[in-house]
Short mmCIF file of C-alpha atoms in Angstrom, two decimals:
data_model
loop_
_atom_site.label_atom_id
_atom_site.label_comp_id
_atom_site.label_asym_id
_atom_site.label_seq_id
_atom_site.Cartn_x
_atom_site.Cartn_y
_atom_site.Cartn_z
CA UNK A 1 58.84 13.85 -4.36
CA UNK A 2 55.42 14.59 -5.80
CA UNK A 3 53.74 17.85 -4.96
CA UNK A 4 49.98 17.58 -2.76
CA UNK A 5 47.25 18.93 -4.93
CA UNK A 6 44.45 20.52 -3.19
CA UNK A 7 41.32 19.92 -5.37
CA UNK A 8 38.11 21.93 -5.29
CA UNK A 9 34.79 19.47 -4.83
CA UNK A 10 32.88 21.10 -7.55
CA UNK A 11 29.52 19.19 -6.98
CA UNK A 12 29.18 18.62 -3.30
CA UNK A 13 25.41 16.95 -4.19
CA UNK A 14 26.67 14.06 -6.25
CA UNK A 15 29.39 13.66 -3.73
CA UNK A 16 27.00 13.29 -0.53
CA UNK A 17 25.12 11.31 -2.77
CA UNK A 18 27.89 8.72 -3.32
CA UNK A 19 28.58 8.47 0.25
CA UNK A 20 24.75 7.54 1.36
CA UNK A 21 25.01 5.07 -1.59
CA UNK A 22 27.68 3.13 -0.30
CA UNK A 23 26.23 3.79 2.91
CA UNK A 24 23.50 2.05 1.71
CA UNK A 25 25.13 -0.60 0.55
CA UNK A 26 26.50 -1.48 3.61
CA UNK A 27 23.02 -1.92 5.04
CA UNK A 28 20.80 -2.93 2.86
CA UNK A 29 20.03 -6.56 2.66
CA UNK A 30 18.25 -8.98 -0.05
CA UNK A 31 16.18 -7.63 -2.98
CA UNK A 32 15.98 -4.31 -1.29
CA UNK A 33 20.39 -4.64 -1.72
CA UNK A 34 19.65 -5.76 -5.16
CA UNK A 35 17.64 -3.75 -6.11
CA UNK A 36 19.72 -0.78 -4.83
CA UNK A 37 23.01 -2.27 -7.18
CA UNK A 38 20.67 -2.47 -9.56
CA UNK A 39 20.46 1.19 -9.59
CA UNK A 40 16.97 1.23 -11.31
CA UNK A 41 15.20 4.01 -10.49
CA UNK A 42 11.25 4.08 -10.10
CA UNK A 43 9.24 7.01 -10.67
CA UNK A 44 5.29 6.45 -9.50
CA UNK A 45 2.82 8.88 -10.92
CA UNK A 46 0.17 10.21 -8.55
CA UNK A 47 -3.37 12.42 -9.10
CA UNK A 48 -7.00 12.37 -9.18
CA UNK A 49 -9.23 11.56 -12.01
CA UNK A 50 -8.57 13.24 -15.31
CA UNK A 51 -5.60 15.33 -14.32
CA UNK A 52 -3.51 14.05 -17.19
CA UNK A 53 -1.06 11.43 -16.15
CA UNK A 54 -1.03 8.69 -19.16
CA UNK A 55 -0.92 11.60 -21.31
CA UNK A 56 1.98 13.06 -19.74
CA UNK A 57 4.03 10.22 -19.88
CA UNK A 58 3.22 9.33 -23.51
CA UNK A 59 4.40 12.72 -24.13
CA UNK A 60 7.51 11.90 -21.83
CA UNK A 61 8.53 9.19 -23.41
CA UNK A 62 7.31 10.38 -27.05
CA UNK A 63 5.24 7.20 -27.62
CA UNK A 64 1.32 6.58 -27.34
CA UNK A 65 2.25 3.57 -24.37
CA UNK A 66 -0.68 4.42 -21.75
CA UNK A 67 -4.08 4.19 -22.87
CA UNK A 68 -5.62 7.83 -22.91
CA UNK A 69 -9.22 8.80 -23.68
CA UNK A 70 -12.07 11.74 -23.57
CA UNK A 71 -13.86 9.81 -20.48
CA UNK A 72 -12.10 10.23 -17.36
CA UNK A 73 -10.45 6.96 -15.34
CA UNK A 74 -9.01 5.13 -18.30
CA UNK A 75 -6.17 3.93 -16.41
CA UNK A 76 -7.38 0.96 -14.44
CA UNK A 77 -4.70 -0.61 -12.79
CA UNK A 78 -0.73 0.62 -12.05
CA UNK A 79 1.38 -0.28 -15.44
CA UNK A 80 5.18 1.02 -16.26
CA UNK A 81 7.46 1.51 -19.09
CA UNK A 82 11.26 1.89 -19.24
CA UNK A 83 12.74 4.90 -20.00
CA UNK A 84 16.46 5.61 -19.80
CA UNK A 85 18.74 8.83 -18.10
CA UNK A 86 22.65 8.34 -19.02
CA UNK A 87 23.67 5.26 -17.26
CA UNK A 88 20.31 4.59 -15.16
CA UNK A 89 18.14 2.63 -16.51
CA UNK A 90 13.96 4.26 -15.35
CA UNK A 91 11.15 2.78 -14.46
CA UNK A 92 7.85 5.50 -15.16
CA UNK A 93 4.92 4.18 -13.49
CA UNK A 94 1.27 5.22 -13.99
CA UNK A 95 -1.29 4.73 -11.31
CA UNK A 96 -5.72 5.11 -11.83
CA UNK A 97 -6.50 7.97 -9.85
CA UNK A 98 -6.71 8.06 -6.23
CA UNK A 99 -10.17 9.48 -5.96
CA UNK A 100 -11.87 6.96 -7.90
CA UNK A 101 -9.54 3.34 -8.01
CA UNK A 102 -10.43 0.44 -5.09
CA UNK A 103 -7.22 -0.80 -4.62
CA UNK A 104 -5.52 3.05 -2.95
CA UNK A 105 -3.27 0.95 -0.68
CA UNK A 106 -1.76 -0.55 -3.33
CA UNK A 107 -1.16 2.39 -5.45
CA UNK A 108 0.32 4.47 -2.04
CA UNK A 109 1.88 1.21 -1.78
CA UNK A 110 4.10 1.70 -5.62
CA UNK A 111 4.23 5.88 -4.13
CA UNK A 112 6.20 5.37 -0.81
CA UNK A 113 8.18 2.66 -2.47
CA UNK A 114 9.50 4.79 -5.45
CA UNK A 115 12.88 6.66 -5.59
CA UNK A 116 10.46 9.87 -6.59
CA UNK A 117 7.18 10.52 -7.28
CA UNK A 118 5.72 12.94 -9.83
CA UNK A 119 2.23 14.68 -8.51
CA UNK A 120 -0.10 15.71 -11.13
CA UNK A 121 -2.57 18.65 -10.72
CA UNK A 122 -4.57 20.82 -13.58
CA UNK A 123 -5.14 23.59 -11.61
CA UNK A 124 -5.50 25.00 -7.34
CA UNK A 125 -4.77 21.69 -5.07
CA UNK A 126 -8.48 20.58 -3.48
CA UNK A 127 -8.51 19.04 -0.43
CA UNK A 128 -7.77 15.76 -1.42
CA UNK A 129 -4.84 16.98 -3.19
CA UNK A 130 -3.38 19.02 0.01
CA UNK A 131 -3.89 15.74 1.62
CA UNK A 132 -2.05 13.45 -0.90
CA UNK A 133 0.77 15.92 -0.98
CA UNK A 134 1.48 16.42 3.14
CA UNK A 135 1.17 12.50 3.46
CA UNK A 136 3.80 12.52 0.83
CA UNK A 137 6.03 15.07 2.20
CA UNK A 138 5.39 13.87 6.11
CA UNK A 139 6.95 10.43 4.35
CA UNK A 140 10.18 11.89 3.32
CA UNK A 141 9.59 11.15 0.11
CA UNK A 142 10.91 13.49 -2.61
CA UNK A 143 8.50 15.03 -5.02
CA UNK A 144 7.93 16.96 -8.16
CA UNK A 145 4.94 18.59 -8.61
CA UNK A 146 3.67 19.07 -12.14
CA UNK A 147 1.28 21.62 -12.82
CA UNK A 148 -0.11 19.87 -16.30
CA UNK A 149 -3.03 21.54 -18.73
CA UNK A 150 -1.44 24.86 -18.24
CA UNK A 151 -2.61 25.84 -22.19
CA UNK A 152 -6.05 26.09 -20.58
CA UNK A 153 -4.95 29.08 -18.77
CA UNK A 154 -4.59 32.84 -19.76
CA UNK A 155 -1.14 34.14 -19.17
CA UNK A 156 -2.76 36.29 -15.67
CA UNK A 157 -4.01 32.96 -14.82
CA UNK A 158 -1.06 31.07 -14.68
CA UNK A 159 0.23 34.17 -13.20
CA UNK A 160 -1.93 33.44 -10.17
CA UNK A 161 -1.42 30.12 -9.72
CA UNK A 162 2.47 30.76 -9.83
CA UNK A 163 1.88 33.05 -7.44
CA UNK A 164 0.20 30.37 -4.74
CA UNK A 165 3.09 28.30 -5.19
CA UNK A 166 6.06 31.01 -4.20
CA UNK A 167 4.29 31.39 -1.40
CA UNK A 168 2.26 30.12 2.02
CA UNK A 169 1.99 26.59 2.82
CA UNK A 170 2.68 25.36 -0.36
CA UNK A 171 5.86 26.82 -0.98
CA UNK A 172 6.82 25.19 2.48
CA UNK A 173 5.99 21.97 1.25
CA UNK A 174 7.66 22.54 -2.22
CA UNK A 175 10.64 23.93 -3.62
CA UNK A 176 9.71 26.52 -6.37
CA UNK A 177 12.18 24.79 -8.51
CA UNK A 178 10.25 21.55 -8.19
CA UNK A 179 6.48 23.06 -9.65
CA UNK A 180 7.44 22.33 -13.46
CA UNK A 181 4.25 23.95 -15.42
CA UNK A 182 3.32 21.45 -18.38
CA UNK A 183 0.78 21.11 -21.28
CA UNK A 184 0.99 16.99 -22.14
CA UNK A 185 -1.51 17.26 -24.78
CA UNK A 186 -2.09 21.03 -25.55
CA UNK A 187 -4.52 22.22 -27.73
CA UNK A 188 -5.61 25.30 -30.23
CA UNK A 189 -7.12 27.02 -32.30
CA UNK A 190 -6.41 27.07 -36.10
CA UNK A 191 -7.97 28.01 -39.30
CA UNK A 192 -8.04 25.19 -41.76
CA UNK A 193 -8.04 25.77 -45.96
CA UNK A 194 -11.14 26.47 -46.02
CA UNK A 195 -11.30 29.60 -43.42
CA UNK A 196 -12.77 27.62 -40.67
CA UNK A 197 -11.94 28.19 -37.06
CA UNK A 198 -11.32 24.51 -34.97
CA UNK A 199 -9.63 23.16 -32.48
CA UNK A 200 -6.27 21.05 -33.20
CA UNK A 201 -4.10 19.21 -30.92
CA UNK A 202 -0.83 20.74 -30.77
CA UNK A 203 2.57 19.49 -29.97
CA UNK A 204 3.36 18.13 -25.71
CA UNK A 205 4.87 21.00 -23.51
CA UNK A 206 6.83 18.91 -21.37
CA UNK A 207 10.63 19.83 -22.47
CA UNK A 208 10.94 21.46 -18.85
CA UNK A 209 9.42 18.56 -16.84
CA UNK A 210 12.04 16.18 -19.18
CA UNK A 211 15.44 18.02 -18.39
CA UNK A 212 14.02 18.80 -14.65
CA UNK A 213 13.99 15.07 -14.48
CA UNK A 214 16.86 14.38 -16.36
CA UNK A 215 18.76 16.93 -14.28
CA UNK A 216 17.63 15.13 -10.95
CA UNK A 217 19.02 12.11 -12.00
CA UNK A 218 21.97 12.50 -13.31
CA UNK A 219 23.02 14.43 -10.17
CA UNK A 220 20.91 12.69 -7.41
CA UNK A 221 20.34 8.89 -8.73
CA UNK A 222 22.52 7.77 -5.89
CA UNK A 223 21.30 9.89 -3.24
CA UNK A 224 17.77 8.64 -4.38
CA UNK A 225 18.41 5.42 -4.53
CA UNK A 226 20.38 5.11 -1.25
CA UNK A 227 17.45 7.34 1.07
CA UNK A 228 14.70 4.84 -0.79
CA UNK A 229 17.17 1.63 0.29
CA UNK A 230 16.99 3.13 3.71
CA UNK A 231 13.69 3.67 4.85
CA UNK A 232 12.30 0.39 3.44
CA UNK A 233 15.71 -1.53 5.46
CA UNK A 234 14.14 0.83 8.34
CA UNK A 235 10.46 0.22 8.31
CA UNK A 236 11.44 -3.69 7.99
CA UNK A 237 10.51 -4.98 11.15
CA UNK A 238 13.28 -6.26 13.10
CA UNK A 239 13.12 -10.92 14.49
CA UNK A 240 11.45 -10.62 17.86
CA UNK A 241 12.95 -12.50 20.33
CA UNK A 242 10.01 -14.72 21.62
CA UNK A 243 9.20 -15.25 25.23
CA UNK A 244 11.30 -17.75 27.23
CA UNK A 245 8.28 -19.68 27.37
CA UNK A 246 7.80 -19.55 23.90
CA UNK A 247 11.24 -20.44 23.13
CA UNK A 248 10.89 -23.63 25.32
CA UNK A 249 7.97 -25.05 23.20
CA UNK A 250 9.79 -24.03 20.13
CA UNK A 251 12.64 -26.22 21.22
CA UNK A 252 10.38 -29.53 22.81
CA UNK A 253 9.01 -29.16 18.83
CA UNK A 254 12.58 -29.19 17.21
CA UNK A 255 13.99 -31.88 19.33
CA UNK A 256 10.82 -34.47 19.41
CA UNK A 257 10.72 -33.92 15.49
CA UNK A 258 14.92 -34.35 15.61
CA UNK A 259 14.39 -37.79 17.59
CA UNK A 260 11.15 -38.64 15.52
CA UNK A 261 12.99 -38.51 12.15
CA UNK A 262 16.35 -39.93 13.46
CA UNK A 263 14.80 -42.79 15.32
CA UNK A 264 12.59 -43.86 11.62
CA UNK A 265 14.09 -45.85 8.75
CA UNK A 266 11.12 -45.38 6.70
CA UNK A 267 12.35 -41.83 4.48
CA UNK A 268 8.51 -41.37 3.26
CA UNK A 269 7.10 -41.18 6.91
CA UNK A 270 9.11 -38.13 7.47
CA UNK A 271 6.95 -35.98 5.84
CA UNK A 272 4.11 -36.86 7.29
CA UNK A 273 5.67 -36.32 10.87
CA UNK A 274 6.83 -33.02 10.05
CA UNK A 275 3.79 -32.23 8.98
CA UNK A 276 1.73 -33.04 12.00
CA UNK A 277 4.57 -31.94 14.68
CA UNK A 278 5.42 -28.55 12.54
CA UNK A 279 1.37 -27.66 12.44
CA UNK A 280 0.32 -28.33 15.92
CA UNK A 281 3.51 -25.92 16.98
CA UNK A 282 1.69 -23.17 14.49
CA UNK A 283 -1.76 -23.72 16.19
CA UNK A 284 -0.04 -23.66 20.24
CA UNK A 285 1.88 -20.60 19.10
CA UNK A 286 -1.23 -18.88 18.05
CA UNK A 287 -3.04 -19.51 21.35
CA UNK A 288 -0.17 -17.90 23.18
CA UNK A 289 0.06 -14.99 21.04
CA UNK A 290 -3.58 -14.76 21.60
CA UNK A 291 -4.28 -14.85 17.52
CA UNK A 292 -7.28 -16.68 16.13
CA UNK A 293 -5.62 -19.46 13.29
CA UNK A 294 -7.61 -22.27 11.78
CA UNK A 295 -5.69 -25.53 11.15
CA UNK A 296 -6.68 -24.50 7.14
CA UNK A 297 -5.04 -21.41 8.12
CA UNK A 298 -1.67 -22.77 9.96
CA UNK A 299 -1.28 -25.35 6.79
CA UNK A 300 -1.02 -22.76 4.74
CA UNK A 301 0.86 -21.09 7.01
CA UNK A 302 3.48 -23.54 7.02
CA UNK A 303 3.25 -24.36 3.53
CA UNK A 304 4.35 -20.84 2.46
CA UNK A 305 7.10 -21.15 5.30
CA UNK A 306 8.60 -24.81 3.99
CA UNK A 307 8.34 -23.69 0.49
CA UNK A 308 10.57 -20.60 1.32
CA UNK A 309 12.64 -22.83 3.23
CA UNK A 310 13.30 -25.10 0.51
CA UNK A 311 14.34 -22.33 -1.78
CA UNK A 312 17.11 -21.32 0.60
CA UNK A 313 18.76 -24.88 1.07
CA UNK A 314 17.99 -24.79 4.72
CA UNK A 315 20.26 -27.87 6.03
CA UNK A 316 21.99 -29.04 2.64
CA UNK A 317 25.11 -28.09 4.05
CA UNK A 318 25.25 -30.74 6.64
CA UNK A 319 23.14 -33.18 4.49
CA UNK A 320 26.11 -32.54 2.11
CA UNK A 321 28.85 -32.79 4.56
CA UNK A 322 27.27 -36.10 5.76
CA UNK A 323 26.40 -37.90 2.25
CA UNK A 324 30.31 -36.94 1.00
CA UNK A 325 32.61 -39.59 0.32
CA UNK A 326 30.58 -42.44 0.10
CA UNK A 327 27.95 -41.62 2.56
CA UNK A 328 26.05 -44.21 2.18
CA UNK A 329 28.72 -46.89 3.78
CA UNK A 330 28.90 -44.63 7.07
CA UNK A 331 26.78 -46.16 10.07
CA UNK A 332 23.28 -45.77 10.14
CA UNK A 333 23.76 -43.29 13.48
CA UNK A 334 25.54 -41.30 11.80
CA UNK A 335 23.44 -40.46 8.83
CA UNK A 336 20.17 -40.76 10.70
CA UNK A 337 21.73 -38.06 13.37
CA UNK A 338 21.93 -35.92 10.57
CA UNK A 339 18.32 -36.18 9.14
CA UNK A 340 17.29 -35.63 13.05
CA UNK A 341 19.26 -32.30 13.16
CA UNK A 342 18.27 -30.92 9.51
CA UNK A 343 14.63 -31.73 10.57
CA UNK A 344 14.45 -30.52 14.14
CA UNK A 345 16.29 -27.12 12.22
CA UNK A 346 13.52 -26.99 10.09
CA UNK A 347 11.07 -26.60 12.91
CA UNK A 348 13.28 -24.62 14.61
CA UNK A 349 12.51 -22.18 11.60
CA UNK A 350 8.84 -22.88 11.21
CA UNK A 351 8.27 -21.94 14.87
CA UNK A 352 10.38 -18.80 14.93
CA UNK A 353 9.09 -17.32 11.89
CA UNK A 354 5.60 -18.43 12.77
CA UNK A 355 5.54 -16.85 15.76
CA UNK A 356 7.13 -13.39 14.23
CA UNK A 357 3.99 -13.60 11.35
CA UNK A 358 1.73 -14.19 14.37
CA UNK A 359 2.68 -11.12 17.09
CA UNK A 360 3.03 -9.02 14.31
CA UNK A 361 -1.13 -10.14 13.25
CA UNK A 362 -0.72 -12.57 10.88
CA UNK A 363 0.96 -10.12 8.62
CA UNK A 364 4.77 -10.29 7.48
CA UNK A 365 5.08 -6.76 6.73
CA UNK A 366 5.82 -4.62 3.77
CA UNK A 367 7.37 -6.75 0.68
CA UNK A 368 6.43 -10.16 -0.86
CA UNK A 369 6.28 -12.97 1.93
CA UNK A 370 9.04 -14.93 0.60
CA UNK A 371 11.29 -12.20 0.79
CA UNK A 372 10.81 -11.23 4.64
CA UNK A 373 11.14 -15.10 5.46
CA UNK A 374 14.74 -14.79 3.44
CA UNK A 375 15.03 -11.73 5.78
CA UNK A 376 14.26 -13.09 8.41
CA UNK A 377 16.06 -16.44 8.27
CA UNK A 378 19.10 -14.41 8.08
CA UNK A 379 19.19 -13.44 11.49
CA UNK A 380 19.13 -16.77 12.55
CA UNK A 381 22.18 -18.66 13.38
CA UNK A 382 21.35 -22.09 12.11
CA UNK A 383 24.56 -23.49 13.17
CA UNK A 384 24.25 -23.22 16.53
CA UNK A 385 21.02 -24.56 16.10
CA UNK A 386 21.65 -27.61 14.18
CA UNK A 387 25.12 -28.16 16.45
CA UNK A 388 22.68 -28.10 19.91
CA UNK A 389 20.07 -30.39 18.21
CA UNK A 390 22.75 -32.70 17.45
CA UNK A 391 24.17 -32.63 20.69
CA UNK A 392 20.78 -33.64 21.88
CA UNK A 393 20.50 -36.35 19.35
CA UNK A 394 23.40 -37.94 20.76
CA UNK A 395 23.27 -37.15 24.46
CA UNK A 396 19.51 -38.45 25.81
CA UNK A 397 17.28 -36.31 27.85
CA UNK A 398 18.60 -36.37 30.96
CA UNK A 399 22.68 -37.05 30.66
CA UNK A 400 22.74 -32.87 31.38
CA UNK A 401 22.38 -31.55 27.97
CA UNK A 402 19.41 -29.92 26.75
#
């Protein structure tokens, strides 16, 4: 009989980190789940004007890839390039600078939806730098800070500025260990052949910034990954049960579009029915949830919705079950009942999801569209649906099924 081994956990970090991956896992759903088995890591550089960031990730990655120049605010819009840590493949992202682009929302946006996020400074935070860093720290959001241009300082200089960082607020907000002190594109003074004194560029200073990173992914890539997974599952906002009210009009729409549909031979004239029955439910929802929507609006409203729809096969199954094994010799009932039912589903959708983009003012929430209408179709049980709209295709108003 084989002895028990007690082994010694020698890196309790990666271990945790495992855990909250599968964790993770476990809870995550859609591209925010694919994403997460993905594991890609994205890194979002943040600053102000002129602090250095293309420069220190050309020097990163050892290639010229972000445009750099003498004028400040080069960088116009957000733009990435791969990198690579051992088996996790890293996205670098550069952002313009927060004090001068239009678009900040976006580029906070990229910040609070990156595994990490590298702040830039040249010198003492301002103002607007304190700011940018508590907003990032109040997120949860893991930071490095990187001290960058430090070959413009005098040793007593740098001194001081170390100094700031060991201690008071800052050092509450930051780790020592994560202020890495960088020169991306250092330069000196030299004396060229002919005995003249000028100013060369030298070779990047970022060595400790690349095995700081390095060293945080190899040991924390899951842990990253996983607490990034979990607050964007978290701030998802949850399908809101609408009134009872609500939910009655909902239904009158799915079953008079159900009877519509099943009751017409002509296939073309569907369309047009849904159409018409699907957009007045949009513009009767918005009334109740006391939201201003223009019938412009609610068509393209519902044309986002159907077009998300379609991409998720909403009904094939029964269409399929139906049309199987010679479909088209069953009785016209039959086939007819099950057009009804996939149709009055459809609305079904169109109302709920409508009404969730509504109360929440006419927003879906963080991620692309499409993907919270996946999301949110998910937590819908379209079988019960379709199976009560099909009872009530086959039982008229009236013989005590609703």
């Amino acid at each position: 009989m084989g002895e028990t081994g007690i082994y010694p956990v020698r890196d309790w970090a990666a271990l945790r980190g495992a855990w909250c991956y599968e964790q993770a896992r476990v809870l995550a759903t859609g591209s925010v789940r694919q994403r997460l088995e993905a594991k890609r890591l994205r890194v979002v550089v943040l600053g102000l004007v002129g602090r250095g960031k293309s420069s220190l990730l050309n020097a990163l990655v050892g290639e010229p890839v972000f445009a750099t120049g003498a004028v400040h605010g080069v960088t116009r819009g957000a733009q990435a390039v791969d990198w690579r840590v051992g088996e996790y493949p890293v996205e670098l992202v550069d952002t313009p600078g927060l004090d001068e682009v239009g678009e900040t929302a976006a580029v906070w946006e990229l910040a609070l939806g990156a595994e990490l996020v590298l702040l830039v400074l040249s010198g003492d935070p301002n103002r607007l730098e304190i700011n940018i860093l508590s907003r990032l720290v109040r997120s949860g959001k893991p930071v490095i800070v990187v001290m960058n241009k430090m070959d413009q300082y005098p040793p007593a200089a740098q001194a001081q500025l170390q100094a700031r960082w060991q201690g008071g607020k800052l050092a509450r907000w930051v780790a020592g260990t994560d202020v890495v002190w960088v020169s991306a594109q250092p330069t000196g003074w030299q004396k060229t052949a002919t005995g003249k004194v000028v100013r060369q560029s030298l070779p990047p200073q970022v060595e400790e910034l690349r095995q700081v990173l390095v060293n945080q992914v190899q040991t924390l890539a899951p842990a990253l990954l996983a607490l990034n997974a979990l607050h964007t599952t978290a701030q998802q906002p949850p399908l809101l049960a609408p009134p009872a009210q609500t939910e009655a009009l909902i239904w009158r729409a799915s079953t008079t579009k159900a009877l519509a549909v099943a009751v017409n031979p002509l296939l073309g004239v569907d369309l047009l029915i849904g159409a018409a029955v699907d957009g007045a439910l949009l513009l009767r929802l918005a009334r109740r949830a006391g939201v201003t929507l223009t019938p412009v609006e609610a068509s393209k409203l519902l044309y986002l919705i159907a077009g998300s729809l379609g991409g998720l096969g909403v009904g094939s199954s029964l269409l399929a079950g139906i049309l199987a094994g010679g479909g088209l010799w069953l009785p016209y009932l039959a086939l007819a009942t099950g057009r009804g039912a996939v149709a009055g589903l459809a609305t079904y959708l169109v109302g709920r999801l409508g009404w969730q983009y509504l109360v929440q003012g006419k927003t879906w929430g963080t991620g692309s569209p499409r993907e919270q209408i996946h999301r949110l179709v998910g937590a819908i049980d379209q079988g019960a649906v379709l199976a009560r709209l099909r009872q009530h295709l086959h039982y008229p108003p009236g013989d005590g099924i609703q």
